[in-house]
Amino acid sequence: GKIKKNRKVQQTQERPRQGGNIMDIMDFMTLEGREQQMLLLVYIVYAFVPNVAKPVLYISGPQGSAKSSHSEMIKKIVDPAHIDQVNLSVSLRDTTLSLHQNYAVVFDNLSKITQRQSDMICQAVTGGGAVRRKLHSDEECINFKFKNCIIMNGIDCAVARSDLLDRSILVEVQRLDAAKRIPKNELDQKFAKKRSGILGAIFDVLAKAIKIYPSVKLD
C-alpha cells in the first residue's frame, strides 16, 4: 500500500534567482578552513541530485556554536518545511514517519544513537525502506521507501557505529564570538534575502556539472 505525504509538513520551494553567489552560504556558517567549507558546499549541491545515496551530514561543535541554526538553514535551502528540526525519536515508527514526510530531515541536538536507530538511518540514506502495520489492522501493511538527506547535530559526534560513520560527513562549527552575535529574527531576515540567489547559484553549478559529467573519468 501507499501513503500520501502530508502537504501540511512541507513549504513551497523558493524561486531561484540568477546572479547569486554560492559562497553567500558561508556568510551564515562558522566553519573554519577552506576544506570544511568546500565539503559543506559540495554536500548542499549534491543534495539536489535525485535518486542517489547521500551521506549523513553531522554537524558538531561546542555550546553556542549555532549548530541548530546551521542545520536549519541547510534544510531551508534543500527542503523547506513548517518544522525545520525534529528529535530522533526512540519510537522507530515516529522516525519512519519523519523520514517519509521529508526529503531532508534534521535530527537536532543528539547525544546518543542506538543500534536500531543507526541501522534505520543507514537504510534511509542508501535507499532502503520499512514496512509498518497499518493503524487498526493486523494484516494490511504500508511500505515506506527512503533515500533521504539526513542532517544531524550535537555537541559531540554521537555517531559511533562504523557502518553509519562510513556513511557520514563530519563538519565542525566554531563558537560564535559574543560581539558577532545577532538576534535570530535578524539573521532569518538576512538569510531570506539571500536564499533565492543561493538557490539560483546552486542550480548554475548543477547545470555545469551535468555538462561535464559525461567526460569525467574516475580511477
PDB file of N, CA and C in Angstrom, residues 67-164:
ATOM      1  N   LYS A  67      24.774  25.276  16.090  1.00  0.00           N
ATOM      2  CA  LYS A  67      24.641  24.037  15.308  1.00  0.00           C
ATOM      3  C   LYS A  67      23.230  23.895  14.758  1.00  0.00           C
ATOM      4  N   SER A  68      22.243  24.201  15.579  1.00  0.00           N
ATOM      5  CA  SER A  68      20.852  24.072  15.134  1.00  0.00           C
ATOM      6  C   SER A  68      20.541  25.050  14.010  1.00  0.00           C
ATOM      7  N   SER A  69      21.066  26.273  14.119  1.00  0.00           N
ATOM      8  CA  SER A  69      20.831  27.274  13.075  1.00  0.00           C
ATOM      9  C   SER A  69      21.486  26.856  11.759  1.00  0.00           C
ATOM     10  N   HIS A  70      22.699  26.297  11.836  1.00  0.00           N
ATOM     11  CA  HIS A  70      23.350  25.794  10.625  1.00  0.00           C
ATOM     12  C   HIS A  70      22.466  24.735   9.950  1.00  0.00           C
ATOM     13  N   SER A  71      21.996  23.779  10.741  1.00  0.00           N
ATOM     14  CA  SER A  71      21.169  22.694  10.209  1.00  0.00           C
ATOM     15  C   SER A  71      19.872  23.237   9.618  1.00  0.00           C
ATOM     16  N   GLU A  72      19.277  24.181  10.319  1.00  0.00           N
ATOM     17  CA  GLU A  72      18.006  24.765   9.887  1.00  0.00           C
ATOM     18  C   GLU A  72      18.149  25.463   8.538  1.00  0.00           C
ATOM     19  N   MET A  73      19.240  26.189   8.339  1.00  0.00           N
ATOM     20  CA  MET A  73      19.424  26.918   7.085  1.00  0.00           C
ATOM     21  C   MET A  73      19.654  25.976   5.915  1.00  0.00           C
ATOM     22  N   ILE A  74      20.403  24.902   6.148  1.00  0.00           N
ATOM     23  CA  ILE A  74      20.595  23.910   5.079  1.00  0.00           C
ATOM     24  C   ILE A  74      19.259  23.266   4.716  1.00  0.00           C
ATOM     25  N   LYS A  75      18.474  22.960   5.723  1.00  0.00           N
ATOM     26  CA  LYS A  75      17.140  22.403   5.493  1.00  0.00           C
ATOM     27  C   LYS A  75      16.280  23.368   4.678  1.00  0.00           C
ATOM     28  N   LYS A  76      16.328  24.670   5.002  1.00  0.00           N
ATOM     29  CA  LYS A  76      15.526  25.666   4.287  1.00  0.00           C
ATOM     30  C   LYS A  76      15.936  25.771   2.825  1.00  0.00           C
ATOM     31  N   ILE A  77      17.219  25.602   2.547  1.00  0.00           N
ATOM     32  CA  ILE A  77      17.679  25.646   1.163  1.00  0.00           C
ATOM     33  C   ILE A  77      17.219  24.400   0.403  1.00  0.00           C
ATOM     34  N   VAL A  78      17.410  23.244   0.993  1.00  0.00           N
ATOM     35  CA  VAL A  78      17.195  21.981   0.290  1.00  0.00           C
ATOM     36  C   VAL A  78      15.726  21.562   0.280  1.00  0.00           C
ATOM     37  N   ASP A  79      15.064  21.662   1.412  1.00  0.00           N
ATOM     38  CA  ASP A  79      13.719  21.086   1.559  1.00  0.00           C
ATOM     39  C   ASP A  79      12.925  21.871   2.607  1.00  0.00           C
ATOM     40  N   PRO A  80      12.449  23.083   2.262  1.00  0.00           N
ATOM     41  CA  PRO A  80      11.760  23.911   3.257  1.00  0.00           C
ATOM     42  C   PRO A  80      10.500  23.239   3.791  1.00  0.00           C
ATOM     43  N   ALA A  81      10.303  23.371   5.094  1.00  0.00           N
ATOM     44  CA  ALA A  81       9.153  22.751   5.752  1.00  0.00           C
ATOM     45  C   ALA A  81       8.695  23.658   6.890  1.00  0.00           C
ATOM     46  N   HIS A  82       7.507  23.377   7.395  1.00  0.00           N
ATOM     47  CA  HIS A  82       6.980  24.168   8.504  1.00  0.00           C
ATOM     48  C   HIS A  82       7.736  23.872   9.796  1.00  0.00           C
ATOM     49  N   ILE A  83       8.245  22.656   9.922  1.00  0.00           N
ATOM     50  CA  ILE A  83       9.064  22.280  11.079  1.00  0.00           C
ATOM     51  C   ILE A  83      10.457  21.957  10.561  1.00  0.00           C
ATOM     52  N   ASP A  84      11.440  22.748  10.998  1.00  0.00           N
ATOM     53  CA  ASP A  84      12.790  22.606  10.449  1.00  0.00           C
ATOM     54  C   ASP A  84      13.566  21.453  11.062  1.00  0.00           C
ATOM     55  N   GLN A  85      13.283  21.129  12.338  1.00  0.00           N
ATOM     56  CA  GLN A  85      14.077  20.127  13.032  1.00  0.00           C
ATOM     57  C   GLN A  85      13.182  19.226  13.867  1.00  0.00           C
ATOM     58  N   VAL A  86      13.605  17.980  14.013  1.00  0.00           N
ATOM     59  CA  VAL A  86      12.869  17.034  14.852  1.00  0.00           C
ATOM     60  C   VAL A  86      13.864  16.323  15.755  1.00  0.00           C
ATOM     61  N   ASN A  87      13.359  15.710  16.790  1.00  0.00           N
ATOM     62  CA  ASN A  87      14.194  14.882  17.645  1.00  0.00           C
ATOM     63  C   ASN A  87      14.232  13.463  17.096  1.00  0.00           C
ATOM     64  N   LEU A  88      15.356  12.799  17.247  1.00  0.00           N
ATOM     65  CA  LEU A  88      15.463  11.403  16.844  1.00  0.00           C
ATOM     66  C   LEU A  88      14.718  10.568  17.877  1.00  0.00           C
ATOM     67  N   SER A  89      13.510  10.169  17.532  1.00  0.00           N
ATOM     68  CA  SER A  89      12.621   9.527  18.493  1.00  0.00           C
ATOM     69  C   SER A  89      13.089   8.112  18.831  1.00  0.00           C
ATOM     70  N   VAL A  90      12.822   7.701  20.059  1.00  0.00           N
ATOM     71  CA  VAL A  90      13.083   6.309  20.434  1.00  0.00           C
ATOM     72  C   VAL A  90      12.106   5.390  19.729  1.00  0.00           C
ATOM     73  N   SER A  91      10.979   5.950  19.275  1.00  0.00           N
ATOM     74  CA  SER A  91       9.991   5.182  18.528  1.00  0.00           C
ATOM     75  C   SER A  91      10.404   5.107  17.062  1.00  0.00           C
ATOM     76  N   LEU A  92      10.667   3.918  16.568  1.00  0.00           N
ATOM     77  CA  LEU A  92      11.048   3.772  15.169  1.00  0.00           C
ATOM     78  C   LEU A  92       9.896   4.136  14.245  1.00  0.00           C
ATOM     79  N   ARG A  93       8.670   3.978  14.717  1.00  0.00           N
ATOM     80  CA  ARG A  93       7.513   4.380  13.902  1.00  0.00           C
ATOM     81  C   ARG A  93       7.511   5.889  13.669  1.00  0.00           C
ATOM     82  N   ASP A  94       7.808   6.669  14.732  1.00  0.00           N
ATOM     83  CA  ASP A  94       7.860   8.124  14.601  1.00  0.00           C
ATOM     84  C   ASP A  94       9.002   8.548  13.686  1.00  0.00           C
ATOM     85  N   THR A  95      10.146   7.884  13.821  1.00  0.00           N
ATOM     86  CA  THR A  95      11.282   8.195  12.966  1.00  0.00           C
ATOM     87  C   THR A  95      10.967   7.852  11.513  1.00  0.00           C
ATOM     88  N   THR A  96      10.312   6.727  11.285  1.00  0.00           N
ATOM     89  CA  THR A  96       9.902   6.337   9.938  1.00  0.00           C
ATOM     90  C   THR A  96       9.013   7.400   9.319  1.00  0.00           C
ATOM     91  N   LEU A  97       8.083   7.928  10.096  1.00  0.00           N
ATOM     92  CA  LEU A  97       7.158   8.941   9.588  1.00  0.00           C
ATOM     93  C   LEU A  97       7.906  10.230   9.238  1.00  0.00           C
ATOM     94  N   SER A  98       8.857  10.631  10.080  1.00  0.00           N
ATOM     95  CA  SER A  98       9.657  11.829   9.789  1.00  0.00           C
ATOM     96  C   SER A  98      10.441  11.656   8.494  1.00  0.00           C
ATOM     97  N   LEU A  99      11.022  10.477   8.298  1.00  0.00           N
ATOM     98  CA  LEU A  99      11.786  10.201   7.089  1.00  0.00           C
ATOM     99  C   LEU A  99      10.890  10.169   5.859  1.00  0.00           C
ATOM    100  N   HIS A 100       9.670   9.658   6.045  1.00  0.00           N
ATOM    101  CA  HIS A 100       8.749   9.540   4.916  1.00  0.00           C
ATOM    102  C   HIS A 100       8.198  10.896   4.488  1.00  0.00           C
ATOM    103  N   GLN A 101       7.989  11.794   5.440  1.00  0.00           N
ATOM    104  CA  GLN A 101       7.336  13.062   5.133  1.00  0.00           C
ATOM    105  C   GLN A 101       8.308  14.158   4.696  1.00  0.00           C
ATOM    106  N   ASN A 102       9.604  13.907   4.812  1.00  0.00           N
ATOM    107  CA  ASN A 102      10.599  14.921   4.469  1.00  0.00           C
ATOM    108  C   ASN A 102      11.646  14.336   3.543  1.00  0.00           C
ATOM    109  N   TYR A 103      12.108  15.154   2.610  1.00  0.00           N
ATOM    110  CA  TYR A 103      13.257  14.757   1.786  1.00  0.00           C
ATOM    111  C   TYR A 103      14.539  14.974   2.574  1.00  0.00           C
ATOM    112  N   ALA A 104      14.660  16.143   3.199  1.00  0.00           N
ATOM    113  CA  ALA A 104      15.801  16.424   4.077  1.00  0.00           C
ATOM    114  C   ALA A 104      15.293  16.458   5.517  1.00  0.00           C
ATOM    115  N   VAL A 105      15.910  15.673   6.376  1.00  0.00           N
ATOM    116  CA  VAL A 105      15.487  15.562   7.771  1.00  0.00           C
ATOM    117  C   VAL A 105      16.616  16.036   8.671  1.00  0.00           C
ATOM    118  N   VAL A 106      16.283  16.896   9.628  1.00  0.00           N
ATOM    119  CA  VAL A 106      17.264  17.365  10.609  1.00  0.00           C
ATOM    120  C   VAL A 106      16.939  16.753  11.963  1.00  0.00           C
ATOM    121  N   PHE A 107      17.855  15.944  12.474  1.00  0.00           N
ATOM    122  CA  PHE A 107      17.741  15.411  13.836  1.00  0.00           C
ATOM    123  C   PHE A 107      18.618  16.272  14.730  1.00  0.00           C
ATOM    124  N   ASP A 108      17.983  16.974  15.639  1.00  0.00           N
ATOM    125  CA  ASP A 108      18.649  18.045  16.382  1.00  0.00           C
ATOM    126  C   ASP A 108      19.148  17.586  17.745  1.00  0.00           C
ATOM    127  N   ASN A 109      20.320  18.108  18.122  1.00  0.00           N
ATOM    128  CA  ASN A 109      20.831  18.020  19.493  1.00  0.00           C
ATOM    129  C   ASN A 109      20.955  16.576  19.978  1.00  0.00           C
ATOM    130  N   LEU A 110      21.707  15.777  19.242  1.00  0.00           N
ATOM    131  CA  LEU A 110      21.862  14.365  19.581  1.00  0.00           C
ATOM    132  C   LEU A 110      22.968  14.166  20.611  1.00  0.00           C
ATOM    133  N   SER A 111      22.760  13.221  21.490  1.00  0.00           N
ATOM    134  CA  SER A 111      23.811  12.828  22.430  1.00  0.00           C
ATOM    135  C   SER A 111      24.125  11.341  22.307  1.00  0.00           C
ATOM    136  N   LYS A 112      23.183  10.565  21.779  1.00  0.00           N
ATOM    137  CA  LYS A 112      23.376   9.123  21.653  1.00  0.00           C
ATOM    138  C   LYS A 112      22.496   8.590  20.535  1.00  0.00           C
ATOM    139  N   ILE A 113      23.019   7.627  19.797  1.00  0.00           N
ATOM    140  CA  ILE A 113      22.260   6.958  18.752  1.00  0.00           C
ATOM    141  C   ILE A 113      22.297   5.463  19.021  1.00  0.00           C
ATOM    142  N   THR A 114      21.126   4.845  19.158  1.00  0.00           N
ATOM    143  CA  THR A 114      21.072   3.420  19.441  1.00  0.00           C
ATOM    144  C   THR A 114      21.404   2.615  18.179  1.00  0.00           C
ATOM    145  N   GLN A 115      21.642   1.335  18.368  1.00  0.00           N
ATOM    146  CA  GLN A 115      21.958   0.470  17.227  1.00  0.00           C
ATOM    147  C   GLN A 115      20.790   0.429  16.243  1.00  0.00           C
ATOM    148  N   ARG A 116      19.550   0.337  16.757  1.00  0.00           N
ATOM    149  CA  ARG A 116      18.384   0.268  15.868  1.00  0.00           C
ATOM    150  C   ARG A 116      18.211   1.577  15.103  1.00  0.00           C
ATOM    151  N   GLN A 117      18.443   2.710  15.784  1.00  0.00           N
ATOM    152  CA  GLN A 117      18.352   3.993  15.105  1.00  0.00           C
ATOM    153  C   GLN A 117      19.436   4.117  14.039  1.00  0.00           C
ATOM    154  N   SER A 118      20.639   3.677  14.380  1.00  0.00           N
ATOM    155  CA  SER A 118      21.746   3.719  13.430  1.00  0.00           C
ATOM    156  C   SER A 118      21.434   2.884  12.197  1.00  0.00           C
ATOM    157  N   ASP A 119      20.870   1.705  12.387  1.00  0.00           N
ATOM    158  CA  ASP A 119      20.519   0.832  11.267  1.00  0.00           C
ATOM    159  C   ASP A 119      19.484   1.492  10.366  1.00  0.00           C
ATOM    160  N   MET A 120      18.489   2.145  10.962  1.00  0.00           N
ATOM    161  CA  MET A 120      17.438   2.792  10.170  1.00  0.00           C
ATOM    162  C   MET A 120      18.006   3.963   9.367  1.00  0.00           C
ATOM    163  N   ILE A 121      18.905   4.729   9.991  1.00  0.00           N
ATOM    164  CA  ILE A 121      19.494   5.867   9.288  1.00  0.00           C
ATOM    165  C   ILE A 121      20.327   5.376   8.106  1.00  0.00           C
ATOM    166  N   CYS A 122      21.079   4.291   8.308  1.00  0.00           N
ATOM    167  CA  CYS A 122      21.847   3.703   7.207  1.00  0.00           C
ATOM    168  C   CYS A 122      20.931   3.296   6.056  1.00  0.00           C
ATOM    169  N   GLN A 123      19.803   2.692   6.386  1.00  0.00           N
ATOM    170  CA  GLN A 123      18.845   2.300   5.355  1.00  0.00           C
ATOM    171  C   GLN A 123      18.279   3.518   4.639  1.00  0.00           C
ATOM    172  N   ALA A 124      18.015   4.576   5.393  1.00  0.00           N
ATOM    173  CA  ALA A 124      17.368   5.759   4.825  1.00  0.00           C
ATOM    174  C   ALA A 124      18.264   6.493   3.836  1.00  0.00           C
ATOM    175  N   VAL A 125      19.575   6.488   4.056  1.00  0.00           N
ATOM    176  CA  VAL A 125      20.455   7.216   3.148  1.00  0.00           C
ATOM    177  C   VAL A 125      20.870   6.385   1.941  1.00  0.00           C
ATOM    178  N   THR A 126      20.773   5.068   2.043  1.00  0.00           N
ATOM    179  CA  THR A 126      21.216   4.223   0.936  1.00  0.00           C
ATOM    180  C   THR A 126      20.068   3.687   0.088  1.00  0.00           C
ATOM    181  N   GLY A 127      18.829   4.065   0.440  1.00  0.00           N
ATOM    182  CA  GLY A 127      17.711   3.669  -0.389  1.00  0.00           C
ATOM    183  C   GLY A 127      16.961   2.464   0.116  1.00  0.00           C
ATOM    184  N   GLY A 128      16.993   2.254   1.405  1.00  0.00           N
ATOM    185  CA  GLY A 128      16.245   1.134   1.993  1.00  0.00           C
ATOM    186  C   GLY A 128      14.789   1.506   2.237  1.00  0.00           C
ATOM    187  N   GLY A 129      14.175   0.756   3.095  1.00  0.00           N
ATOM    188  CA  GLY A 129      12.766   1.012   3.380  1.00  0.00           C
ATOM    189  C   GLY A 129      12.339   0.342   4.659  1.00  0.00           C
ATOM    190  N   ALA A 130      11.054   0.449   4.935  1.00  0.00           N
ATOM    191  CA  ALA A 130      10.497  -0.155   6.135  1.00  0.00           C
ATOM    192  C   ALA A 130       9.046  -0.529   5.859  1.00  0.00           C
ATOM    193  N   VAL A 131       8.605  -1.547   6.538  1.00  0.00           N
ATOM    194  CA  VAL A 131       7.219  -1.981   6.446  1.00  0.00           C
ATOM    195  C   VAL A 131       6.581  -1.804   7.809  1.00  0.00           C
ATOM    196  N   ARG A 132       5.479  -1.088   7.849  1.00  0.00           N
ATOM    197  CA  ARG A 132       4.771  -0.856   9.100  1.00  0.00           C
ATOM    198  C   ARG A 132       3.319  -1.294   8.952  1.00  0.00           C
ATOM    199  N   ARG A 133       2.784  -1.868  10.030  1.00  0.00           N
ATOM    200  CA  ARG A 133       1.400  -2.305  10.015  1.00  0.00           C
ATOM    201  C   ARG A 133       0.478  -1.099  10.010  1.00  0.00           C
ATOM    202  N   LYS A 134      -0.539  -1.145   9.177  1.00  0.00           N
ATOM    203  CA  LYS A 134      -1.484  -0.047   9.091  1.00  0.00           C
ATOM    204  C   LYS A 134      -2.279   0.056  10.390  1.00  0.00           C
ATOM    205  N   LEU A 135      -2.623   1.282  10.774  1.00  0.00           N
ATOM    206  CA  LEU A 135      -3.341   1.518  12.022  1.00  0.00           C
ATOM    207  C   LEU A 135      -4.650   0.725  12.050  1.00  0.00           C
ATOM    208  N   HIS A 136      -4.912   0.092  13.190  1.00  0.00           N
ATOM    209  CA  HIS A 136      -6.127  -0.702  13.406  1.00  0.00           C
ATOM    210  C   HIS A 136      -6.218  -1.879  12.442  1.00  0.00           C
ATOM    211  N   SER A 137      -5.081  -2.399  12.023  1.00  0.00           N
ATOM    212  CA  SER A 137      -5.085  -3.531  11.103  1.00  0.00           C
ATOM    213  C   SER A 137      -4.038  -4.534  11.544  1.00  0.00           C
ATOM    214  N   ASP A 138      -4.384  -5.808  11.464  1.00  0.00           N
ATOM    215  CA  ASP A 138      -3.432  -6.863  11.812  1.00  0.00           C
ATOM    216  C   ASP A 138      -2.672  -7.366  10.587  1.00  0.00           C
ATOM    217  N   GLU A 139      -3.252  -7.178   9.398  1.00  0.00           N
ATOM    218  CA  GLU A 139      -2.674  -7.768   8.205  1.00  0.00           C
ATOM    219  C   GLU A 139      -2.204  -6.738   7.182  1.00  0.00           C
ATOM    220  N   GLU A 140      -2.936  -5.638   7.016  1.00  0.00           N
ATOM    221  CA  GLU A 140      -2.602  -4.678   5.974  1.00  0.00           C
ATOM    222  C   GLU A 140      -1.369  -3.867   6.385  1.00  0.00           C
ATOM    223  N   CYS A 141      -0.424  -3.717   5.465  1.00  0.00           N
ATOM    224  CA  CYS A 141       0.839  -3.034   5.760  1.00  0.00           C
ATOM    225  C   CYS A 141       1.035  -1.842   4.831  1.00  0.00           C
ATOM    226  N   ILE A 142       1.870  -0.925   5.266  1.00  0.00           N
ATOM    227  CA  ILE A 142       2.268   0.236   4.477  1.00  0.00           C
ATOM    228  C   ILE A 142       3.765   0.143   4.232  1.00  0.00           C
ATOM    229  N   ASN A 143       4.171   0.309   2.981  1.00  0.00           N
ATOM    230  CA  ASN A 143       5.582   0.267   2.625  1.00  0.00           C
ATOM    231  C   ASN A 143       6.151   1.685   2.568  1.00  0.00           C
ATOM    232  N   PHE A 144       7.238   1.913   3.278  1.00  0.00           N
ATOM    233  CA  PHE A 144       7.928   3.194   3.243  1.00  0.00           C
ATOM    234  C   PHE A 144       9.263   2.990   2.535  1.00  0.00           C
ATOM    235  N   LYS A 145       9.524   3.796   1.517  1.00  0.00           N
ATOM    236  CA  LYS A 145      10.805   3.738   0.824  1.00  0.00           C
ATOM    237  C   LYS A 145      11.529   5.057   1.034  1.00  0.00           C
ATOM    238  N   PHE A 146      12.828   4.961   1.321  1.00  0.00           N
ATOM    239  CA  PHE A 146      13.602   6.150   1.671  1.00  0.00           C
ATOM    240  C   PHE A 146      14.793   6.320   0.733  1.00  0.00           C
ATOM    241  N   LYS A 147      15.207   7.532   0.539  1.00  0.00           N
ATOM    242  CA  LYS A 147      16.534   7.904   0.038  1.00  0.00           C
ATOM    243  C   LYS A 147      16.705   9.370   0.434  1.00  0.00           C
ATOM    244  N   ASN A 148      16.925   9.571   1.724  1.00  0.00           N
ATOM    245  CA  ASN A 148      16.861  10.904   2.312  1.00  0.00           C
ATOM    246  C   ASN A 148      18.211  11.602   2.377  1.00  0.00           C
ATOM    247  N   CYS A 149      18.118  12.935   2.527  1.00  0.00           N
ATOM    248  CA  CYS A 149      19.236  13.726   3.038  1.00  0.00           C
ATOM    249  C   CYS A 149      19.027  13.821   4.547  1.00  0.00           C
ATOM    250  N   ILE A 150      19.982  13.368   5.307  1.00  0.00           N
ATOM    251  CA  ILE A 150      19.844  13.393   6.764  1.00  0.00           C
ATOM    252  C   ILE A 150      20.948  14.278   7.344  1.00  0.00           C
ATOM    253  N   ILE A 151      20.519  15.245   8.151  1.00  0.00           N
ATOM    254  CA  ILE A 151      21.436  16.163   8.824  1.00  0.00           C
ATOM    255  C   ILE A 151      21.262  15.964  10.320  1.00  0.00           C
ATOM    256  N   MET A 152      22.363  15.794  11.017  1.00  0.00           N
ATOM    257  CA  MET A 152      22.315  15.616  12.462  1.00  0.00           C
ATOM    258  C   MET A 152      23.293  16.588  13.101  1.00  0.00           C
ATOM    259  N   ASN A 153      23.000  16.960  14.340  1.00  0.00           N
ATOM    260  CA  ASN A 153      23.935  17.838  15.047  1.00  0.00           C
ATOM    261  C   ASN A 153      23.978  17.500  16.529  1.00  0.00           C
ATOM    262  N   GLY A 154      25.076  17.875  17.166  1.00  0.00           N
ATOM    263  CA  GLY A 154      25.259  17.651  18.599  1.00  0.00           C
ATOM    264  C   GLY A 154      26.587  18.220  19.045  1.00  0.00           C
ATOM    265  N   ILE A 155      26.740  18.388  20.353  1.00  0.00           N
ATOM    266  CA  ILE A 155      27.985  18.934  20.885  1.00  0.00           C
ATOM    267  C   ILE A 155      29.152  18.009  20.552  1.00  0.00           C
ATOM    268  N   ASP A 156      28.963  16.719  20.773  1.00  0.00           N
ATOM    269  CA  ASP A 156      29.954  15.719  20.388  1.00  0.00           C
ATOM    270  C   ASP A 156      29.358  14.846  19.291  1.00  0.00           C
ATOM    271  N   CYS A 157      30.208  14.223  18.523  1.00  0.00           N
ATOM    272  CA  CYS A 157      29.724  13.334  17.478  1.00  0.00           C
ATOM    273  C   CYS A 157      29.141  12.077  18.110  1.00  0.00           C
ATOM    274  N   ALA A 158      27.836  11.873  17.916  1.00  0.00           N
ATOM    275  CA  ALA A 158      27.165  10.724  18.512  1.00  0.00           C
ATOM    276  C   ALA A 158      27.247   9.486  17.619  1.00  0.00           C
ATOM    277  N   VAL A 159      27.859   9.633  16.445  1.00  0.00           N
ATOM    278  CA  VAL A 159      27.986   8.502  15.522  1.00  0.00           C
ATOM    279  C   VAL A 159      29.152   7.633  15.965  1.00  0.00           C
ATOM    280  N   ALA A 160      28.855   6.457  16.452  1.00  0.00           N
ATOM    281  CA  ALA A 160      29.891   5.564  16.961  1.00  0.00           C
ATOM    282  C   ALA A 160      30.035   4.306  16.104  1.00  0.00           C
ATOM    283  N   ARG A 161      28.930   3.785  15.588  1.00  0.00           N
ATOM    284  CA  ARG A 161      28.980   2.551  14.816  1.00  0.00           C
ATOM    285  C   ARG A 161      29.659   2.785  13.473  1.00  0.00           C
ATOM    286  N   SER A 162      30.526   1.863  13.102  1.00  0.00           N
ATOM    287  CA  SER A 162      31.354   2.058  11.914  1.00  0.00           C
ATOM    288  C   SER A 162      30.524   2.126  10.635  1.00  0.00           C
ATOM    289  N   ASP A 163      29.413   1.377  10.560  1.00  0.00           N
ATOM    290  CA  ASP A 163      28.621   1.384   9.332  1.00  0.00           C
ATOM    291  C   ASP A 163      27.998   2.755   9.088  1.00  0.00           C
ATOM    292  N   LEU A 164      27.531   3.413  10.151  1.00  0.00           N
ATOM    293  CA  LEU A 164      26.974   4.760   9.998  1.00  0.00           C
ATOM    294  C   LEU A 164      28.086   5.782   9.798  1.00  0.00           C
TER     295      LEU A 164
END
